[in-house]
Coordinates of C-alpha atoms in Angstrom, one line a residue:
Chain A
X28 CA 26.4 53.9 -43.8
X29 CA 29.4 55.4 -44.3
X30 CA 28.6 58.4 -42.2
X31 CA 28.1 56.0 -39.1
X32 CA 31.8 54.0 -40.1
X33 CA 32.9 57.9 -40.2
X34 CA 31.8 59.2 -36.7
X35 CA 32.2 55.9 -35.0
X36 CA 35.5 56.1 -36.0
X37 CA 35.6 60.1 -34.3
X38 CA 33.7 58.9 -31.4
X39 CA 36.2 56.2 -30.3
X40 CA 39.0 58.8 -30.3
X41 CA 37.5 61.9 -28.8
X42 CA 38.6 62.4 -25.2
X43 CA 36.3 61.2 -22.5
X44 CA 34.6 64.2 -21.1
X45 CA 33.4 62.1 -18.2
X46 CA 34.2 63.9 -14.8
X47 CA 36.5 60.7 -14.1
X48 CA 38.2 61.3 -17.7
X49 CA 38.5 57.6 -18.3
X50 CA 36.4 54.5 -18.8
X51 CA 35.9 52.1 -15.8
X52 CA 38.0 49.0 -15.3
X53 CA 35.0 46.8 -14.7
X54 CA 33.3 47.6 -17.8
X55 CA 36.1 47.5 -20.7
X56 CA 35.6 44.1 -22.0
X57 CA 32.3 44.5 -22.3
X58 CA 32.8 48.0 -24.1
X59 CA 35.1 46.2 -26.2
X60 CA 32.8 43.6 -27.3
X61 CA 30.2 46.0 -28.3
X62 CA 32.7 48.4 -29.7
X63 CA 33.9 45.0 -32.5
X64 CA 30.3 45.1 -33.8
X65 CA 30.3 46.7 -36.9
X66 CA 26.6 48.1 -36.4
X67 CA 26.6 50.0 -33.2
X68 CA 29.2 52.1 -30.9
X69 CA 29.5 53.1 -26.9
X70 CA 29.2 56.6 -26.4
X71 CA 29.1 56.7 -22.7
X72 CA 29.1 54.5 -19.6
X73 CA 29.3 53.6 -16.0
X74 CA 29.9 50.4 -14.7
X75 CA 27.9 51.0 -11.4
X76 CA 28.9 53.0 -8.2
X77 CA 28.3 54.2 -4.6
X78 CA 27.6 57.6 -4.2
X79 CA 27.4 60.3 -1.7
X80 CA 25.6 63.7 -3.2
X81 CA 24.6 66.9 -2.3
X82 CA 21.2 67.8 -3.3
X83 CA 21.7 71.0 -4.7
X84 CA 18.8 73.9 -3.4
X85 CA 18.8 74.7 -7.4
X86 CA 16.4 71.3 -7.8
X87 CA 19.1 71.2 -10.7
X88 CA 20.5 67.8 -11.1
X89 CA 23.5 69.5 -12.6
X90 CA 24.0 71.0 -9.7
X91 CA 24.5 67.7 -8.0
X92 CA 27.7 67.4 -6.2
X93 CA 29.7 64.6 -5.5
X94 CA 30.7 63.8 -2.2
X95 CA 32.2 60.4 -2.8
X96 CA 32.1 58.5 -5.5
X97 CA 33.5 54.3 -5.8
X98 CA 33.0 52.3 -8.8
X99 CA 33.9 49.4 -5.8
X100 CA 32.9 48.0 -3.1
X101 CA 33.2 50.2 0.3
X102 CA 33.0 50.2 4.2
X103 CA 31.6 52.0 6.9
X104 CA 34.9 53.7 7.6
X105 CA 35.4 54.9 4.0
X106 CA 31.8 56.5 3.9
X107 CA 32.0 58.3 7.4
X108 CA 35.3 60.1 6.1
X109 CA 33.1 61.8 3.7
X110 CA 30.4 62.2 6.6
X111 CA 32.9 63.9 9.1
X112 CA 31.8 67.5 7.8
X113 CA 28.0 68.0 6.9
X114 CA 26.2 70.5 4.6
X115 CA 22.9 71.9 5.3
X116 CA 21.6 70.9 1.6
X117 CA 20.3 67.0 2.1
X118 CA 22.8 64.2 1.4
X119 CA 21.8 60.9 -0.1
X120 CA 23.5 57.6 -0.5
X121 CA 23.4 56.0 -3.9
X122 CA 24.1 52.4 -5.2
X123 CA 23.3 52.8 -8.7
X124 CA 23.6 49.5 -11.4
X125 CA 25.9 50.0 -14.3
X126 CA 24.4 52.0 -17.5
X127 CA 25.7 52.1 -21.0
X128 CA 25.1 54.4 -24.5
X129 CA 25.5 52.6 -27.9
X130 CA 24.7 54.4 -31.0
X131 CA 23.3 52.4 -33.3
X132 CA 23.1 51.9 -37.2
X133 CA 19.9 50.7 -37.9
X134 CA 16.4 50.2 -35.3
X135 CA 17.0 46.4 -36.0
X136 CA 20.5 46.4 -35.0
X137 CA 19.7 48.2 -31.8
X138 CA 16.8 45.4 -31.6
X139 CA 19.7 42.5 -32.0
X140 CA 21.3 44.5 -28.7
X141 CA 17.9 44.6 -26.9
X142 CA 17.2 40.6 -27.4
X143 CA 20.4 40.1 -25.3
X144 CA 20.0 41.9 -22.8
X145 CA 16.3 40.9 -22.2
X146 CA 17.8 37.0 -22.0
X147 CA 20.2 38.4 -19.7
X148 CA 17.8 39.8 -17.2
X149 CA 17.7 43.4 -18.0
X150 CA 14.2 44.9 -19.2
X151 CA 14.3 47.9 -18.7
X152 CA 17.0 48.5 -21.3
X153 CA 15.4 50.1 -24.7
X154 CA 15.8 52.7 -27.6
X155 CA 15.9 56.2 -26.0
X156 CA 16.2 58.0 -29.5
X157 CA 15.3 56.5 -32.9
X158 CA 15.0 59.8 -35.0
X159 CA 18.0 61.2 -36.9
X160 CA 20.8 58.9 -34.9
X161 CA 18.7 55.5 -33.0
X162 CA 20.6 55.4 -29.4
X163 CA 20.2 52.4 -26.8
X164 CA 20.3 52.8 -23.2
X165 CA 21.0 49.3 -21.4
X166 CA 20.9 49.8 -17.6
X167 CA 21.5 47.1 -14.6
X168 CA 19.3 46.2 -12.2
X169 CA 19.5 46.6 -8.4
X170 CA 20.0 50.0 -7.1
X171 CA 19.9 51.8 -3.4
X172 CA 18.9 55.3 -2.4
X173 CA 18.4 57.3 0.5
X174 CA 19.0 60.2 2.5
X175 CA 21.5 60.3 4.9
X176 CA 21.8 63.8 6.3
X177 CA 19.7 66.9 6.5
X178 CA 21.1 70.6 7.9
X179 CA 24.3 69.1 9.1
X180 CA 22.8 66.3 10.9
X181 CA 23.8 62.6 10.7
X182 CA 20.2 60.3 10.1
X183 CA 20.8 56.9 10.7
X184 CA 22.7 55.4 13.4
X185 CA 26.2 53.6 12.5
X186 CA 24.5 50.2 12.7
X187 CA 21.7 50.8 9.9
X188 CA 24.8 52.8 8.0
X189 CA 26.3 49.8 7.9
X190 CA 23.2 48.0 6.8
X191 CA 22.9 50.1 3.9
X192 CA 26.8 49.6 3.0
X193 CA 26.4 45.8 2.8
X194 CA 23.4 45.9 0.8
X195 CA 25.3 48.0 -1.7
X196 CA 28.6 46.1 -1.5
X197 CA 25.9 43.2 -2.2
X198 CA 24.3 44.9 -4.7
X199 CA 28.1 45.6 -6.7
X200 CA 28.9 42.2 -6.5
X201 CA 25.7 41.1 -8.3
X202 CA 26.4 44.1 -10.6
X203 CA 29.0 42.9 -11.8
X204 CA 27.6 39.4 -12.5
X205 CA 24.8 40.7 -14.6
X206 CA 28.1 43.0 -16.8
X207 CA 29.2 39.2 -17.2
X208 CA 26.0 37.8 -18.5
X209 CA 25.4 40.9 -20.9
X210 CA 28.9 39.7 -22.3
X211 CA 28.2 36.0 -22.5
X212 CA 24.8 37.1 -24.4
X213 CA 26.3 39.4 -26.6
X214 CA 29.2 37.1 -27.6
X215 CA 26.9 34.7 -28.5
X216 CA 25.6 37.2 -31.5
X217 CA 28.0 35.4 -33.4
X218 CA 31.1 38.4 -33.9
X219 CA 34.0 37.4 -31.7
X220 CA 35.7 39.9 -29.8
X221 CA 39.9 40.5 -30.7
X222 CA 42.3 38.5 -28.4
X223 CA 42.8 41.7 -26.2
X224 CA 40.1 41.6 -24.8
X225 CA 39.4 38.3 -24.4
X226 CA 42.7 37.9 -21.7
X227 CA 40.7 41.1 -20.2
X228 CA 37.7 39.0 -19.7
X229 CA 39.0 36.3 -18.0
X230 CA 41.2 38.4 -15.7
X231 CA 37.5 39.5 -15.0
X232 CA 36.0 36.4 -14.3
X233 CA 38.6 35.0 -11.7
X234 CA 38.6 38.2 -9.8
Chain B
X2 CA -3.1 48.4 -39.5
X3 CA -6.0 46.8 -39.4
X4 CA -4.8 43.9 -37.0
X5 CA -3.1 46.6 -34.6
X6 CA -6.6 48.2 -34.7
X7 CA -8.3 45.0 -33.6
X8 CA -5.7 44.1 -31.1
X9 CA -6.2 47.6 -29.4
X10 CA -9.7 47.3 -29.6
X11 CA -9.4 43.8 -27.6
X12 CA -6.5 44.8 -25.2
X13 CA -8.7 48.0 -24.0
X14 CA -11.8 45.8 -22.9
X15 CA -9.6 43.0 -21.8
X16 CA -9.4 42.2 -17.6
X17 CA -7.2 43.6 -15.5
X18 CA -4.6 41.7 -14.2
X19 CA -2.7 43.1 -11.9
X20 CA -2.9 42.0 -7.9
X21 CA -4.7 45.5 -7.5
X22 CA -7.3 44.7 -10.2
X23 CA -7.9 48.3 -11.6
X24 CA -6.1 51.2 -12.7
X25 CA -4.4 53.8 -10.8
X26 CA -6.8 56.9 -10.5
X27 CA -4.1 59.1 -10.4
X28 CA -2.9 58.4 -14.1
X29 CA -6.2 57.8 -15.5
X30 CA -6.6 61.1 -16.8
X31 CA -3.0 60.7 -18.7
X32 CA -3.8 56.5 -20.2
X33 CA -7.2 57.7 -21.6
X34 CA -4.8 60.8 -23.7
X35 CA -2.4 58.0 -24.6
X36 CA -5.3 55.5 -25.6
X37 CA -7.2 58.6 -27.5
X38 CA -4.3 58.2 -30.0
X39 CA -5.0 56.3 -33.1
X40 CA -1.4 55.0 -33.5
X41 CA -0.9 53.6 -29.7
X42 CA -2.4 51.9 -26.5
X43 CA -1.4 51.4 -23.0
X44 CA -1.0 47.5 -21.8
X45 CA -0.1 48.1 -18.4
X46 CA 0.7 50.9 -15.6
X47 CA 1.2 52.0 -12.3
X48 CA 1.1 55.6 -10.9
X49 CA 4.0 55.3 -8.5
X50 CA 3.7 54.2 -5.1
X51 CA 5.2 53.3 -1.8
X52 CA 6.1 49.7 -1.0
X53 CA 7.5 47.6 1.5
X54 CA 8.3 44.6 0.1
X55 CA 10.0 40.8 1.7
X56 CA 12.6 39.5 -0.5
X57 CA 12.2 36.0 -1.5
X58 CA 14.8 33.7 0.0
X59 CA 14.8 31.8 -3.7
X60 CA 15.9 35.4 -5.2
X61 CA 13.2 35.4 -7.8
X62 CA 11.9 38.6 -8.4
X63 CA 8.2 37.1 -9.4
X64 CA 8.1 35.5 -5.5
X65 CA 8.6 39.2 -3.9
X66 CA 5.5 39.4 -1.4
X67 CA 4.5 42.8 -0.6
X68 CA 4.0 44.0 3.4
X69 CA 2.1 46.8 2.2
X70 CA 1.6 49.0 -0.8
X71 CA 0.1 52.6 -1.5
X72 CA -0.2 54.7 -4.7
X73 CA -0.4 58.0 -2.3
X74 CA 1.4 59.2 0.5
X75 CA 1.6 57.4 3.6
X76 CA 2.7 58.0 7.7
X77 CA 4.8 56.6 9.8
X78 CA 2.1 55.2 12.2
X79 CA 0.9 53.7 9.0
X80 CA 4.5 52.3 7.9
X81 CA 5.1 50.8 11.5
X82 CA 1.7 48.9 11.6
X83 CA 3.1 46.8 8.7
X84 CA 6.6 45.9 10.8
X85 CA 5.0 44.7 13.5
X86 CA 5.3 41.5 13.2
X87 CA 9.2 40.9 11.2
X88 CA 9.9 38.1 9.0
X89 CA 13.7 36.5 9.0
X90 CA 13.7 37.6 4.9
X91 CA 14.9 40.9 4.5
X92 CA 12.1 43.8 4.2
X93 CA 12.7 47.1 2.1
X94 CA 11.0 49.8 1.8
X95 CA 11.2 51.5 -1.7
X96 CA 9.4 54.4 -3.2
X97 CA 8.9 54.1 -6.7
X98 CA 7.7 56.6 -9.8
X99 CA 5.4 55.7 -12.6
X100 CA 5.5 53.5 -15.3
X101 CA 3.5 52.5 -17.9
X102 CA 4.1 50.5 -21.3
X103 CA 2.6 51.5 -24.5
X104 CA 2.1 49.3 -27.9
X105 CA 3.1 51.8 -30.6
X106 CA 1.7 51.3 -34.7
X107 CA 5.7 51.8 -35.7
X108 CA 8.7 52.6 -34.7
X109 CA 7.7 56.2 -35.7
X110 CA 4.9 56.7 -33.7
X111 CA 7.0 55.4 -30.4
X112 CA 9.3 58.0 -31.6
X113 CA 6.6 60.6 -31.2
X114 CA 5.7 59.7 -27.9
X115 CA 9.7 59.6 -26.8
X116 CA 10.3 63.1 -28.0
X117 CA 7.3 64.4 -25.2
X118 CA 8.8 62.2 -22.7
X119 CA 12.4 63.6 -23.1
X120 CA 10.5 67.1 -23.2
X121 CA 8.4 66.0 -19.9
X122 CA 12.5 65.2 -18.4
X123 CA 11.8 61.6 -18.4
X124 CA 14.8 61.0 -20.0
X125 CA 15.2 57.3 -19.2
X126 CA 11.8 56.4 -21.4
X127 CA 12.8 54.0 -24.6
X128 CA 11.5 51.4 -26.8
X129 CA 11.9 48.2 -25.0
X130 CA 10.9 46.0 -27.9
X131 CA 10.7 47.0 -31.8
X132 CA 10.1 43.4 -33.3
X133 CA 6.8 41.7 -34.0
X134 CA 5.4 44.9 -31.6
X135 CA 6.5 47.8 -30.7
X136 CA 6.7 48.4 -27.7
X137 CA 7.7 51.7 -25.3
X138 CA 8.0 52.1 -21.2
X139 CA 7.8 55.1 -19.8
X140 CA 9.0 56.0 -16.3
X141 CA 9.9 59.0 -13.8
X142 CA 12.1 59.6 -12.1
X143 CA 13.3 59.9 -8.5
X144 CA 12.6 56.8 -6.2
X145 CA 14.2 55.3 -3.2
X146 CA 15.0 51.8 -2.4
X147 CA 16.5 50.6 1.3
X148 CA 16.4 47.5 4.0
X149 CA 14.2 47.7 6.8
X150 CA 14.9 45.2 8.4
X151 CA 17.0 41.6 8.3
X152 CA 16.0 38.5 10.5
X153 CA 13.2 39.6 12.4
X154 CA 15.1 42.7 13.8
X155 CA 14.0 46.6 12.4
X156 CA 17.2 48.5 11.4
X157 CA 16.4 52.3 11.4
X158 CA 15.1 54.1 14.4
X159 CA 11.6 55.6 14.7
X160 CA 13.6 58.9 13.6
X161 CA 15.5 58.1 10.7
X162 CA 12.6 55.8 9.0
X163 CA 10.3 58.9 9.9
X164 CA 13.0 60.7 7.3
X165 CA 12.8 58.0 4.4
X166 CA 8.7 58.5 4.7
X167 CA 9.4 62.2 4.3
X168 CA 11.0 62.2 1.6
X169 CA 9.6 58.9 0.0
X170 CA 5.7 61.5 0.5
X171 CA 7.7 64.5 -1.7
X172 CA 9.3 61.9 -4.4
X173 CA 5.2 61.2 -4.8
X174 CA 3.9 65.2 -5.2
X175 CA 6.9 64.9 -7.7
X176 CA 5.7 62.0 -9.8
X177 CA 2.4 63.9 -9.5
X178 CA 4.0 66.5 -11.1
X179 CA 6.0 64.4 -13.5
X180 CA 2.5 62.9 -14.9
X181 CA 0.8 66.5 -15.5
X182 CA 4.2 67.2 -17.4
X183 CA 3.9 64.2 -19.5
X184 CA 0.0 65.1 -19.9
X185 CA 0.7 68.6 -21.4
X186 CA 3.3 67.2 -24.0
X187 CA 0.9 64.5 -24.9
X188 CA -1.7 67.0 -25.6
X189 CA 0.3 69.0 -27.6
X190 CA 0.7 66.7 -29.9
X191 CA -2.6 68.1 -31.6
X192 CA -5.1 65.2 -30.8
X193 CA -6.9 66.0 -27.9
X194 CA -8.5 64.1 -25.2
X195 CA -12.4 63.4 -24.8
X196 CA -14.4 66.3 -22.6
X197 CA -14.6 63.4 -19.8
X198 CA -10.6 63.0 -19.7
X199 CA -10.6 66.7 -19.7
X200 CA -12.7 67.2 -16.6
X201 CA -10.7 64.5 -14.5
X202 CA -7.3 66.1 -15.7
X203 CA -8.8 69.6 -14.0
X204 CA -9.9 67.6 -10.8
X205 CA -6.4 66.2 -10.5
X206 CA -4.6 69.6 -10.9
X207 CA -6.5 71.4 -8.6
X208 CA -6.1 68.5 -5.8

């Protein structure tokens, strides 16, 4: 017990290797929340994005390289910047939900987590690792992908381009809905979050 | 133990429910490993497949209606007999890997079967319930998911949706691939299948 007070306490201070280096806006409240639990920590997150990769020619998904990356809504416009030069390696267009890593005390702790987010509508969220250290993955719902160019040529046309954009502007807006409902449902577990991020909720809501 | 025995015993002869009515051939091989275990069962699967799929105007998942549906590769020809006729919902097309959910004894045993999972690169397989039952889905990876078409009208040309059949056909040799990965770890764990699940695993490697 004491080990887990001991490296959440290190794992809340280490510096976020993430190849943004910091923790999205959208998602901090709800970080926060979990983070006030006494039973579990976040070790890693994304709060949901559009993406333009490179498929490497490794088959490594390592090797994936980001072409564009918005943890926001985007347009046609923004997205054919990134289109203007193409590789020969296939690109794809990603809208992927938001995910997030808690570490966990105990398999019934991580089971308290798993009730909420089945009442809020996310069931595909479950224990990933329950041997020495029991880890939780909860993931959104809702995602896009699929190829947009192959040996520097553009596929789709700017009208289905723009199809595809406004189903994943769609798809972020609804993202960030179901962020709100894993909140309301974890809140309800009874352990109040501090007044901090409270103010940061609501700034969250009315946007 | 001995009412997890009898509730394998009846989930195994029980009807199958699912709009297809039987199970996948294509991941037979692998749910009769699975089911050869003492400590687990399977309670429902799917060996990947391509969809295309209307979305309900009352945005409930369970009022999707599916256009058309394979578990193996498919053609354009094939695709475009299914968009003939357009409805005014919006149709997607998605490509989807395999799933399938397992009751585990304990927490221990779903452990087991998570380690050969995260061996097999399906990274994203956890314990979705760990209650009254325990419960594990395990998926693979790689899928794609875009619109079609949006009041009546088909977005992509001929071209482009000939490219998201392409690569929708190698995301399914993958998943193939992902399922005789998952089969090997499985078998490693040292009990082995029946001679009958043996003989279809060597008919589906070969193929």
């Amino acid at each position: 017990m004491q080990s887990f007070e001991k490296n959440k306490s290190a794992a809340l201070i280490k510096k976020d290797k993430s190849k943004k280096g910091s923790i999205d806006i959208e998602i901090k409240p709800l970080l926060g929340l979990i983070n006030s639990f006494s039973f579990c920590y976040t070790t890693s997150s994304c709060s949901g994005r559009i993406l333009l990769i490179k498929k490497p020619e490794t088959k490594r998904k390592c090797d994936t390289e980001f072409l564009f990356s918005s943890q926001s809504c985007t347009s046609l416009d923004e997205i054919k910047k990134h289109l203007s030069s193409l590789p020969k390696e296939e690109v794809w267009l990603k809208q992927e939900p938001f995910i997030i890593h808690i570490r966990c005390r105990t398999i019934h702790d991580a089971q308290k987590l798993i009730s909420c987010c089945s009442r809020a509508g996310l069931k595909h969220s479950g224990i990933i690792s329950a041997e020495k250290k029991t880890t939780l993955e909860i993931i959104g719902s809702g995602s896009i992908e699929t190829i947009i160019s192959k040996n520097r040529k553009l596929l789709p046309d700017d009208s289905y381009l723009k199809a595809i954009i406004d189903s994943a502007n769609t798809n972020m807006k609804k993202n960030q809905s179901k962020i709100q409902n894993l909140y309301k449902q974890l809140a309800s577990l009874g352990v109040f979050p501090s007044s901090s991020l409270v103010k940061k909720k609501r700034r969250n809501t009315s946007s």
